[in-house]
Amino acid sequence: MSTVEYPPRTVEALLADGTTAVIRPLSAADHAAVLDLHGERMSEGSRRWRFFGASRRAPELAADRLCGTAHPTGLLALGAWVDGELVGEADCEPAQDRPEAAELALAVADAWQHRGVGTLLVEHLVHAAREHGITTFEADTLAGNRAVHRLFTDLGLPVHRRFEQGEVRVLVPLEDEAEHYREAVDERGRSADVASLAALLRPRSVAVIGASRRMGSVGRTVLVKIRRNGFAGDLWAVNPYASEIAGEPAHPSLATLPGTPDLAVLAVPAGAVPGAAEECGVAGVRALVVLTAGLDADQARQLMYSCRRHSMRLVGPNSLGIAQLDPAVRLDAEFGGAAARTGTAGVAVQSGGVGIALLGQLARLGIGVSSFVSLGDKYDVSGNDLLQWWEGDGRTDLALLHLESFGNPRAFSRTARRVARSLPVLTVDAGRSAAGRRGAASHTAAAATPTVTREALFRQAGITATRSVAELVEAAALLHAQPLPGSRGAVAVVSNAGGIGILAADACAEAGLSLPELSAATTATLLDLLPDGAAVGNPIDTTAAADPDELGRCVRELVKGGAVDAVLVAIVPTALSAATGLDPLRVLLDGPVEGRGRVPVVLVLPDQDVTVRYLNRAGGGLLPAYADPVAAARALAHARDRARWLAEPSSPPVAVADTSDSAVARHLAQAFLAEHPEGGWLDPKETADLLDCYDLPLTTSIWARGEHDVLLAARTLGQLGHDGESVLKAYWPDQLHKSAADAVRTGLGGSDEVRAAYREFEARFGESMAGVVVQPMAAPGLELLAGVVQDQVFGPLVMLGLGGTATDLLDDRSARLAPLTERDLTTMVTELRSAPLLTGRPGTPPVDLAALRRVLTGLSRLACDLPQLAEADLNPLIARPGGLLCVDARVRLEPRPAFDPYLRQLRRPAAAQRAQG
Ligand code: ADP
Ligand code: MG
């Protein structure tokens, strides 16, 4: 089997029914296919809608226009292929007098209509058109062409229509930041994704390929598990060398099966994977789980090729398998130890070992699983896909992820933010440490975002990030069984042994929870209720003398009172309970459950031998009991964070008025990368041009060479400077820290000082100095840093912090996922430890906060507009009450396909790059 190289700009994406389509620009080589599409494969009727008449020569004219001799300038034409067959085409042609407006045309083969081909093509055309500076699509359509009008209406972009004698002139402005459009695209992406995953997660038939007779072989183990755990559909074993495996009849090949399996589980040696995958594709299998590990690059490429060409979703390779515990399916196709229990947690792990540990702990706790997927090397199906599946499967109420990397970071944080609104999403933040990242780097190198920042970013995306599998399970135990606490996180601690109560109070404080003083009324009630000697501050010590009833009433009083957001009850067995046979725990569990549904209660039982377990309440419901108060407090803090996140009114991304500059910026980036295919730092002039597109307040600079020009520039700019002074900076390509090389001279008062500074630069740097940047001296102010970095997990982040020399010293920064929201603009400032320096204190007025918001907005837009932006750094940004000025900016670009992260397309895993065909 040979793999064909696609032309550049080829992507794959899912049609509405989950079929994989290849989208790429049409070229001369496609002439015959385009002719066929407009001819044979469209009915008379479709052609009439398309060409407003049924001229015989229409197909030929179309093919010439799109791929041949009559190709108009500026025409953008995309085709969609399924299994090597052209199923549709969309193109737009800029008007000659108005290049920003383009005439849109669309054709879909009859057999492929109503499957989302046209919409997908138009989405990709919108993206391409924006890149080419096109701001409006226009189209003439027949009034009766319902399909096309529906397409425009559903697209999500504003549509203007003008009716003229049976024809409709349609205008579609391609607004850049149209959130409504993104939501519409997201929604189509979600439903296509779910459709494509059905064969994987709700298969009606499964084939295990490579199951051998050998006991303990992976294939055989999975086969036996599928059968033993009650799969509801057809199960077939495929093995050319055996007629029977573990009591199952074995078939020599896919072709000899009585039907076509929806899903195939591959447990063949690496060398046989590509052949088996292609055979599955040809037979019509719709999903693969590849358990085999150790594929080489070529095998990886071929596997991806078959999957994409034949519309198969792929889990793995190097997967432990999958399990779908919906009683209607009951597919347990994994080779972990125990059988997973049916329940409501969706679990996705990258590493099989972690998967086994996690399933084991969940089973012990009693939380069952809705579906489990071991993603392995994650060539295709990723955590993102599963989040979307769980969001709508009607069974999952808790999403648990253990991932070392997140495929497409921007898409992940966007999906997570949506899904976390309806169910808790928990993850282990794996690869935090430098050493951990080295481990993770074998999958995907992760960037070095500091842990604190990562936690804040996970929180921003609504994800509960824990530091270990144990912590994940402990947090899940609470989120699964108890209501969310109020977002303040005020906790009452009750114990029957003072020492444990104090430990619990400390643990709460350390987890960022508060122990408020109780009201006089509550205190009085508790004093009444409890024996002499009880302490009714917070923590509350009932003393070991309190009888179980009293303790139970005390807890109910706190739950009922509404003074706190959660109650933590720590109980140790005492001689008293042993003597009376009255167990305080029993009383608590059997007692009436007041205020249920509002205030969560957690138990700490220091003498229990598991870290966390559930206790059943008589009135229904589960109480999580932790051995260690630290674990209980941490779980409460996670739940409080989630409550806070949910309580935040959803803040829209910052509004952006005008889009023309985005096109200029994209153009500048493309021009730079055309000259520097490897990427690199922009020079001062290019930097200024780019940042200008976003109104970032860069100080005036003149780029001068030679003493005469430098003196002249300094004289001119000095007049604008503070105290009439100017600044010189030696410049050479790829320089990093100018001050570290002693290449900055500030406060130069007159020509003599400028000349001396220049000569000294010349003497020191000689030939290597490409020139000098001359600036006016900025008025003194607070030096800030603002910028954009790319994070491998989260995508582009906007950062703000103290700048200048304080940058590294104080490490006081805030970071947010781009695009920023209105609220981010405020909280990025207020969450800094040095916030009072910005927002003002008695005697010191605030800096120009409105200007600062504009800078952050500009950076957010820059980050979203240019995927090629590796980093942008404004340092320092000098902030004063009257204004904001950046005196040093650096920008680095990387050669990356200018792909829109919100554009619907399937991932291209690094391991299977160029897996095209
Ligand atoms: P680098 O960051 O490469 O070392 P900068 O251009 O940021 O070089 O200059 C270093 C420091 O010099 C700045 O943090 C700032 O304090 C000061 N500085 C630089 N340019 C100016 C200017 N135009 N006006 C006032 N101070 C400046
Ligand atoms: Mg600097």
Coordinates of C-alpha atoms in Angstrom, one line a residue, residues 126-548:
V126 CA -14.8 31.7 5.3
H127 CA -11.4 31.0 7.0
A128 CA -9.5 31.1 3.7
A129 CA -11.3 34.2 2.6
R130 CA -10.6 36.1 5.8
E131 CA -6.9 35.2 5.4
H132 CA -7.0 36.8 2.0
G133 CA -8.6 40.0 3.3
I134 CA -12.1 39.2 2.0
T135 CA -14.7 40.7 4.3
T136 CA -18.0 39.8 2.6
F137 CA -19.4 36.9 0.7
E138 CA -22.1 37.7 -1.9
A139 CA -24.2 35.2 -3.8
D140 CA -27.1 35.3 -6.2
T141 CA -29.5 32.5 -5.5
L142 CA -32.9 31.4 -6.7
A143 CA -35.6 32.2 -4.2
G144 CA -36.8 28.6 -4.3
N145 CA -33.4 27.1 -3.4
R146 CA -34.3 26.1 0.1
A147 CA -31.2 24.1 0.8
V148 CA -28.9 27.0 0.1
H149 CA -31.0 29.5 2.1
R150 CA -31.1 27.1 5.0
L151 CA -27.3 26.8 4.8
F152 CA -26.9 30.6 5.1
T153 CA -29.4 30.9 7.9
D154 CA -27.8 28.2 10.0
L155 CA -24.2 29.3 9.3
G156 CA -24.1 31.6 12.3
L157 CA -22.9 34.7 10.4
P158 CA -25.2 37.6 9.9
V159 CA -27.0 37.3 6.5
H160 CA -28.6 40.1 4.5
R161 CA -31.0 39.3 1.7
R162 CA -32.4 41.4 -1.1
F163 CA -35.2 40.0 -3.3
E164 CA -35.3 40.7 -7.0
Q165 CA -37.7 38.9 -9.3
G166 CA -37.3 35.4 -8.1
E167 CA -33.7 35.9 -7.3
V168 CA -32.2 36.6 -3.9
R169 CA -29.0 38.6 -3.5
V170 CA -27.3 37.3 -0.3
L171 CA -24.7 39.3 1.6
V172 CA -22.7 37.6 4.4
P173 CA -20.2 39.8 6.3
L174 CA -17.4 37.7 7.6
E175 CA -16.9 39.3 11.0
D176 CA -13.8 38.2 12.6
E177 CA -14.7 37.8 16.2
A178 CA -18.3 36.8 15.8
E179 CA -18.9 34.7 18.9
H180 CA -22.3 33.6 17.5
Y181 CA -20.6 32.1 14.5
R182 CA -18.1 30.2 16.7
E183 CA -20.9 28.8 18.8
A184 CA -22.7 27.6 15.7
V185 CA -19.4 26.0 14.4
D186 CA -18.8 24.4 17.8
E187 CA -22.3 23.0 17.9
R188 CA -21.9 21.4 14.4
G189 CA -18.5 20.1 15.5
R190 CA -19.9 18.6 18.6
S191 CA -22.7 16.8 16.9
A192 CA -20.5 15.5 14.0
D193 CA -18.0 14.3 16.6
V194 CA -20.6 12.5 18.6
A195 CA -22.0 10.9 15.4
S196 CA -18.5 9.7 14.5
L197 CA -17.9 8.2 17.9
A198 CA -21.1 6.2 18.0
A199 CA -19.4 3.2 16.2
L200 CA -16.7 3.3 18.9
L201 CA -18.8 3.8 22.0
R202 CA -22.1 2.2 21.0
P203 CA -21.1 -0.5 18.5
R204 CA -23.7 -3.1 17.5
S205 CA -20.9 -5.5 16.5
V206 CA -17.3 -6.0 17.4
A207 CA -14.5 -7.9 15.8
V208 CA -11.3 -8.8 17.7
I209 CA -8.5 -9.1 15.2
G210 CA -5.4 -11.0 16.3
A211 CA -6.9 -12.9 19.2
S212 CA -4.7 -16.0 19.6
R213 CA -5.3 -19.2 21.4
R214 CA -2.4 -18.6 23.7
M215 CA -3.7 -18.0 27.3
G216 CA -2.8 -14.5 28.5
S217 CA -2.4 -13.0 25.1
V218 CA -3.8 -9.5 24.9
G219 CA -6.3 -10.3 22.1
R220 CA -7.6 -13.4 23.8
T221 CA -8.0 -11.6 27.1
V222 CA -10.0 -8.9 25.5
L223 CA -12.1 -11.4 23.6
V224 CA -12.9 -13.3 26.8
K225 CA -13.7 -10.1 28.7
I226 CA -16.1 -8.8 26.0
R227 CA -18.0 -12.1 26.1
R228 CA -17.9 -12.7 29.8
N229 CA -19.0 -9.2 30.7
G230 CA -22.1 -9.5 28.6
F231 CA -21.7 -7.5 25.3
A232 CA -25.2 -7.1 23.9
G233 CA -24.2 -7.1 20.2
D234 CA -22.4 -9.5 17.8
L235 CA -18.9 -10.6 18.7
W236 CA -16.5 -12.1 16.2
A237 CA -12.9 -13.3 16.5
V238 CA -10.7 -13.0 13.4
N239 CA -7.6 -15.3 13.2
P240 CA -6.5 -17.1 10.1
Y241 CA -4.6 -19.8 12.1
A242 CA -7.3 -20.9 14.5
S243 CA -10.8 -22.2 14.1
E244 CA -11.8 -21.5 17.7
I245 CA -10.5 -19.2 20.5
A246 CA -11.6 -19.5 24.1
G247 CA -14.8 -21.2 23.0
E248 CA -15.5 -18.6 20.3
P249 CA -15.5 -19.7 16.7
A250 CA -12.8 -17.8 14.8
H251 CA -13.1 -16.5 11.3
P252 CA -10.1 -16.5 8.9
S253 CA -10.6 -12.9 7.8
L254 CA -13.0 -9.9 7.9
A255 CA -14.3 -10.9 4.5
T256 CA -15.7 -14.2 5.9
L257 CA -17.6 -12.6 8.8
P258 CA -21.4 -12.9 8.7
G259 CA -21.6 -9.0 8.8
T260 CA -19.5 -5.9 9.0
P261 CA -18.4 -5.0 12.5
D262 CA -18.9 -1.4 13.6
L263 CA -15.8 -1.6 15.7
A264 CA -12.6 -3.6 15.3
V265 CA -10.1 -4.2 18.2
L266 CA -6.6 -4.8 16.8
A267 CA -4.2 -6.9 18.8
V268 CA -1.9 -7.9 16.0
P269 CA 1.9 -7.3 15.9
A270 CA 3.0 -3.7 14.9
G271 CA 4.0 -4.9 11.4
A272 CA 0.5 -6.2 10.7
V273 CA -1.4 -3.1 12.0
P274 CA -1.4 -1.1 8.7
G275 CA -2.6 -4.1 6.6
A276 CA -5.3 -5.0 9.2
A277 CA -6.5 -1.4 9.4
E278 CA -6.7 -1.0 5.7
E279 CA -8.7 -4.2 5.4
C280 CA -11.1 -2.9 8.1
G281 CA -11.5 0.3 6.2
V282 CA -12.3 -1.4 3.0
A283 CA -14.7 -3.7 4.7
G284 CA -16.7 -0.7 6.1
V285 CA -15.6 -0.8 9.8
R286 CA -16.2 2.6 11.4
A287 CA -13.9 2.6 14.4
L288 CA -10.7 1.0 15.5
V289 CA -9.1 0.4 18.9
V290 CA -5.5 -0.4 18.4
L291 CA -3.9 -2.2 21.5
T292 CA -0.6 -2.8 19.7
A293 CA 2.3 -0.6 20.8
G294 CA 5.6 0.3 19.2
L295 CA 4.5 1.3 15.7
D296 CA 7.3 2.9 13.7
A297 CA 6.7 6.2 11.8
D298 CA 5.8 4.5 8.6
Q299 CA 3.3 2.1 10.3
A300 CA 1.8 5.1 12.1
R301 CA 1.4 7.0 8.8
Q302 CA -0.3 4.1 7.1
L303 CA -2.6 3.5 10.0
M304 CA -3.7 7.2 10.0
Y305 CA -4.1 7.1 6.2
S306 CA -6.5 4.2 6.4
C307 CA -8.5 5.7 9.2
R308 CA -8.9 9.0 7.5
R309 CA -9.6 7.6 4.1
H310 CA -12.2 5.2 5.3
S311 CA -13.8 7.4 8.0
M312 CA -12.7 5.3 10.9
R313 CA -12.2 6.9 14.3
L314 CA -9.2 5.5 16.0
V315 CA -8.3 4.9 19.7
G316 CA -4.6 4.3 20.4
P317 CA -2.3 2.8 19.4
N318 CA -0.9 1.6 22.6
S319 CA -4.3 1.6 24.2
L320 CA -5.4 -0.6 27.1
G321 CA -8.9 -0.7 25.4
I322 CA -12.3 0.8 26.0
A323 CA -15.3 0.0 28.1
Q324 CA -18.9 1.1 27.6
L325 CA -21.0 0.2 30.6
D326 CA -24.4 1.4 29.4
P327 CA -26.5 -1.7 30.1
A328 CA -27.8 -1.5 26.6
V329 CA -24.3 -2.0 25.2
R330 CA -22.1 -3.5 28.0
L331 CA -18.9 -3.6 26.0
D332 CA -15.8 -4.3 28.1
A333 CA -13.0 -4.4 25.6
E334 CA -9.9 -3.6 27.8
F335 CA -7.3 -5.8 29.3
G336 CA -7.0 -4.2 32.7
G337 CA -7.5 -6.2 35.8
A338 CA -11.0 -6.1 37.2
A339 CA -14.2 -5.5 35.4
A340 CA -15.3 -1.9 35.6
R341 CA -18.6 -1.2 37.5
T342 CA -21.5 0.5 35.8
G343 CA -22.1 4.0 36.9
T344 CA -21.9 7.7 35.9
A345 CA -18.2 8.6 35.7
G346 CA -16.7 9.1 32.3
V347 CA -13.0 8.2 32.5
A348 CA -10.3 8.9 29.9
V349 CA -6.6 8.2 30.5
Q350 CA -3.6 8.4 28.3
S351 CA -1.5 5.8 30.2
G352 CA -2.9 2.3 30.7
G353 CA -1.3 1.9 34.1
V354 CA -3.0 5.0 35.4
G355 CA -6.2 3.7 34.0
I356 CA -6.0 0.5 35.9
A357 CA -5.2 2.4 39.1
L358 CA -8.0 4.8 38.6
L359 CA -10.6 2.2 37.7
G360 CA -9.6 0.2 40.8
Q361 CA -9.9 3.1 43.1
L362 CA -13.2 4.2 41.7
A363 CA -14.6 0.6 42.0
R364 CA -13.4 0.4 45.6
L365 CA -15.1 3.6 46.4
G366 CA -18.3 2.6 44.7
I367 CA -18.4 5.2 41.9
G368 CA -19.1 3.3 38.7
V369 CA -18.1 4.2 35.2
S370 CA -20.3 5.2 32.3
S371 CA -17.5 4.8 29.7
F372 CA -13.8 4.3 29.9
V373 CA -11.3 5.0 27.2
S374 CA -7.5 4.4 27.3
L375 CA -6.3 6.8 24.7
G376 CA -2.8 5.5 24.5
D377 CA -0.7 7.4 21.9
K378 CA -3.8 9.4 21.0
Y379 CA -3.4 9.6 17.2
D380 CA -7.0 10.6 16.8
V381 CA -9.5 10.3 19.6
S382 CA -8.6 12.6 22.4
G383 CA -9.9 13.9 25.7
N384 CA -11.7 16.6 23.8
D385 CA -13.8 14.0 21.9
L386 CA -14.8 12.3 25.1
L387 CA -15.8 15.5 26.9
Q388 CA -18.2 16.1 24.0
W389 CA -19.5 12.6 24.1
W390 CA -20.1 12.6 27.9
E391 CA -21.7 16.0 27.6
G392 CA -24.6 14.5 25.7
D393 CA -24.7 10.8 26.5
G394 CA -27.3 11.3 29.2
R395 CA -25.5 9.0 31.6
T396 CA -22.3 10.7 32.6
D397 CA -22.3 13.2 35.5
L398 CA -18.6 13.4 36.2
A399 CA -15.7 13.5 33.7
L400 CA -12.3 12.3 34.9
L401 CA -9.2 12.8 32.7
H402 CA -5.6 11.8 33.1
L403 CA -3.8 13.3 30.2
E404 CA -0.2 14.2 29.6
S405 CA -1.1 16.5 26.8
F406 CA -4.2 18.1 25.3
G407 CA -4.1 17.7 21.5
N408 CA -5.4 21.1 20.4
P409 CA -5.0 23.3 23.4
R410 CA -7.3 26.1 22.3
A411 CA -10.0 23.7 21.3
F412 CA -9.6 21.8 24.6
S413 CA -10.0 24.8 26.8
R414 CA -12.9 26.0 24.8
T415 CA -14.7 22.6 25.0
A416 CA -13.9 22.2 28.7
R417 CA -15.3 25.6 29.5
R418 CA -18.6 24.6 27.9
V419 CA -18.8 21.0 29.2
A420 CA -17.8 22.0 32.8
R421 CA -21.0 24.1 32.9
S422 CA -23.1 20.9 32.9
L423 CA -20.8 18.4 34.7
P424 CA -17.6 18.5 36.8
V425 CA -14.5 17.9 34.8
L426 CA -11.5 16.7 36.8
T427 CA -8.0 16.1 35.7
V428 CA -4.7 15.2 37.2
D429 CA -2.2 17.9 36.3
A430 CA 0.4 15.5 35.0
G431 CA 3.9 16.7 34.0
R432 CA 4.0 19.7 36.4
S433 CA 7.7 19.3 37.3
A434 CA 10.6 19.6 35.0
A435 CA 11.3 15.9 35.4
G436 CA 7.6 15.0 34.8
R437 CA 7.7 17.1 31.7
R438 CA 10.7 15.1 30.4
G439 CA 8.5 12.0 30.8
A440 CA 5.6 13.7 29.2
A441 CA 7.8 15.0 26.4
S442 CA 7.9 11.6 24.8
H443 CA 4.2 12.1 24.0
T444 CA 4.3 15.9 23.5
A445 CA 6.7 18.3 25.0
A446 CA 4.9 20.5 27.4
A447 CA 5.8 24.1 28.0
A448 CA 7.2 25.3 31.3
T449 CA 4.2 27.1 32.7
P450 CA 4.7 27.5 36.4
T451 CA 2.4 25.3 38.6
V452 CA 0.6 28.2 40.1
T453 CA -0.3 29.6 36.7
R454 CA -1.4 26.2 35.5
E455 CA -3.7 25.8 38.5
A456 CA -5.2 29.2 37.8
L457 CA -5.7 28.4 34.1
F458 CA -7.3 25.1 34.8
R459 CA -9.6 26.9 37.2
Q460 CA -10.4 29.5 34.5
A461 CA -11.4 26.7 32.1
G462 CA -13.7 25.3 34.8
I463 CA -11.5 22.2 35.3
T464 CA -10.7 20.8 38.7
A465 CA -7.0 20.0 38.5
T466 CA -5.6 17.7 41.2
R467 CA -2.0 16.7 41.9
S468 CA -2.4 13.0 42.1
V469 CA -4.8 10.1 41.2
A470 CA -5.6 9.8 44.9
E471 CA -6.6 13.5 45.2
L472 CA -8.7 13.1 42.0
V473 CA -10.6 10.3 43.5
E474 CA -11.0 12.2 46.8
A475 CA -12.4 15.2 45.0
A476 CA -14.6 13.0 42.8
A477 CA -16.0 11.3 45.9
L478 CA -17.4 14.7 47.2
L479 CA -18.5 16.1 43.9
H480 CA -20.4 12.9 43.1
A481 CA -22.3 12.5 46.3
Q482 CA -22.8 15.9 47.9
P483 CA -24.2 19.3 46.9
L484 CA -21.7 22.0 46.0
P485 CA -20.8 24.3 48.9
G486 CA -21.6 28.0 48.8
S487 CA -18.8 29.8 46.9
R488 CA -17.4 31.6 50.0
G489 CA -16.1 28.3 51.3
A490 CA -17.0 28.9 55.0
V491 CA -16.7 25.7 56.9
A492 CA -17.8 24.6 60.4
V493 CA -15.6 21.9 61.9
V494 CA -17.2 19.6 64.5
S495 CA -15.4 16.9 66.3
N496 CA -15.7 14.8 69.4
A497 CA -12.0 15.1 70.1
G498 CA -10.4 18.6 70.2
G499 CA -7.1 17.6 68.7
I500 CA -8.6 16.2 65.6
G501 CA -10.8 19.3 65.3
I502 CA -7.8 21.5 65.4
L503 CA -6.0 19.5 62.7
A504 CA -9.1 19.7 60.5
A505 CA -9.3 23.5 61.1
D506 CA -5.6 23.9 60.1
A507 CA -6.2 21.7 57.0
C508 CA -9.2 23.9 56.0
A509 CA -7.3 27.1 56.4
E510 CA -4.4 25.7 54.4
A511 CA -6.7 24.7 51.6
G512 CA -8.0 28.3 51.4
L513 CA -11.3 27.7 53.3
S514 CA -12.5 29.9 56.1
L515 CA -13.8 29.0 59.6
P516 CA -16.1 31.9 60.4
E517 CA -17.2 32.7 63.9
L518 CA -20.7 31.4 64.5
S519 CA -23.5 33.8 65.3
A520 CA -24.6 34.5 68.9
A521 CA -27.8 32.6 68.3
T522 CA -26.2 29.5 66.9
T523 CA -23.6 29.6 69.7
A524 CA -26.4 29.8 72.3
T525 CA -28.3 26.9 70.7
L526 CA -25.2 24.7 70.6
L527 CA -24.2 25.5 74.2
D528 CA -27.7 24.4 75.2
L529 CA -27.4 21.3 73.3
L530 CA -23.9 20.1 74.2
P531 CA -22.6 18.9 77.5
D532 CA -20.6 21.2 79.8
G533 CA -17.0 21.7 78.7
A534 CA -17.9 21.7 75.0
A535 CA -16.3 24.5 73.0
V536 CA -18.7 26.1 70.6
G537 CA -16.4 28.4 68.7
N538 CA -15.4 27.1 65.3
P539 CA -13.9 24.4 65.5
I540 CA -16.6 23.0 67.7
D541 CA -15.5 20.4 70.2
T542 CA -18.4 18.4 71.5
T543 CA -16.0 16.5 73.8
A544 CA -16.0 12.8 74.1
A545 CA -18.7 13.1 76.7
A546 CA -21.3 14.3 74.1
D547 CA -23.7 11.4 73.4
P548 CA -24.3 10.5 69.8

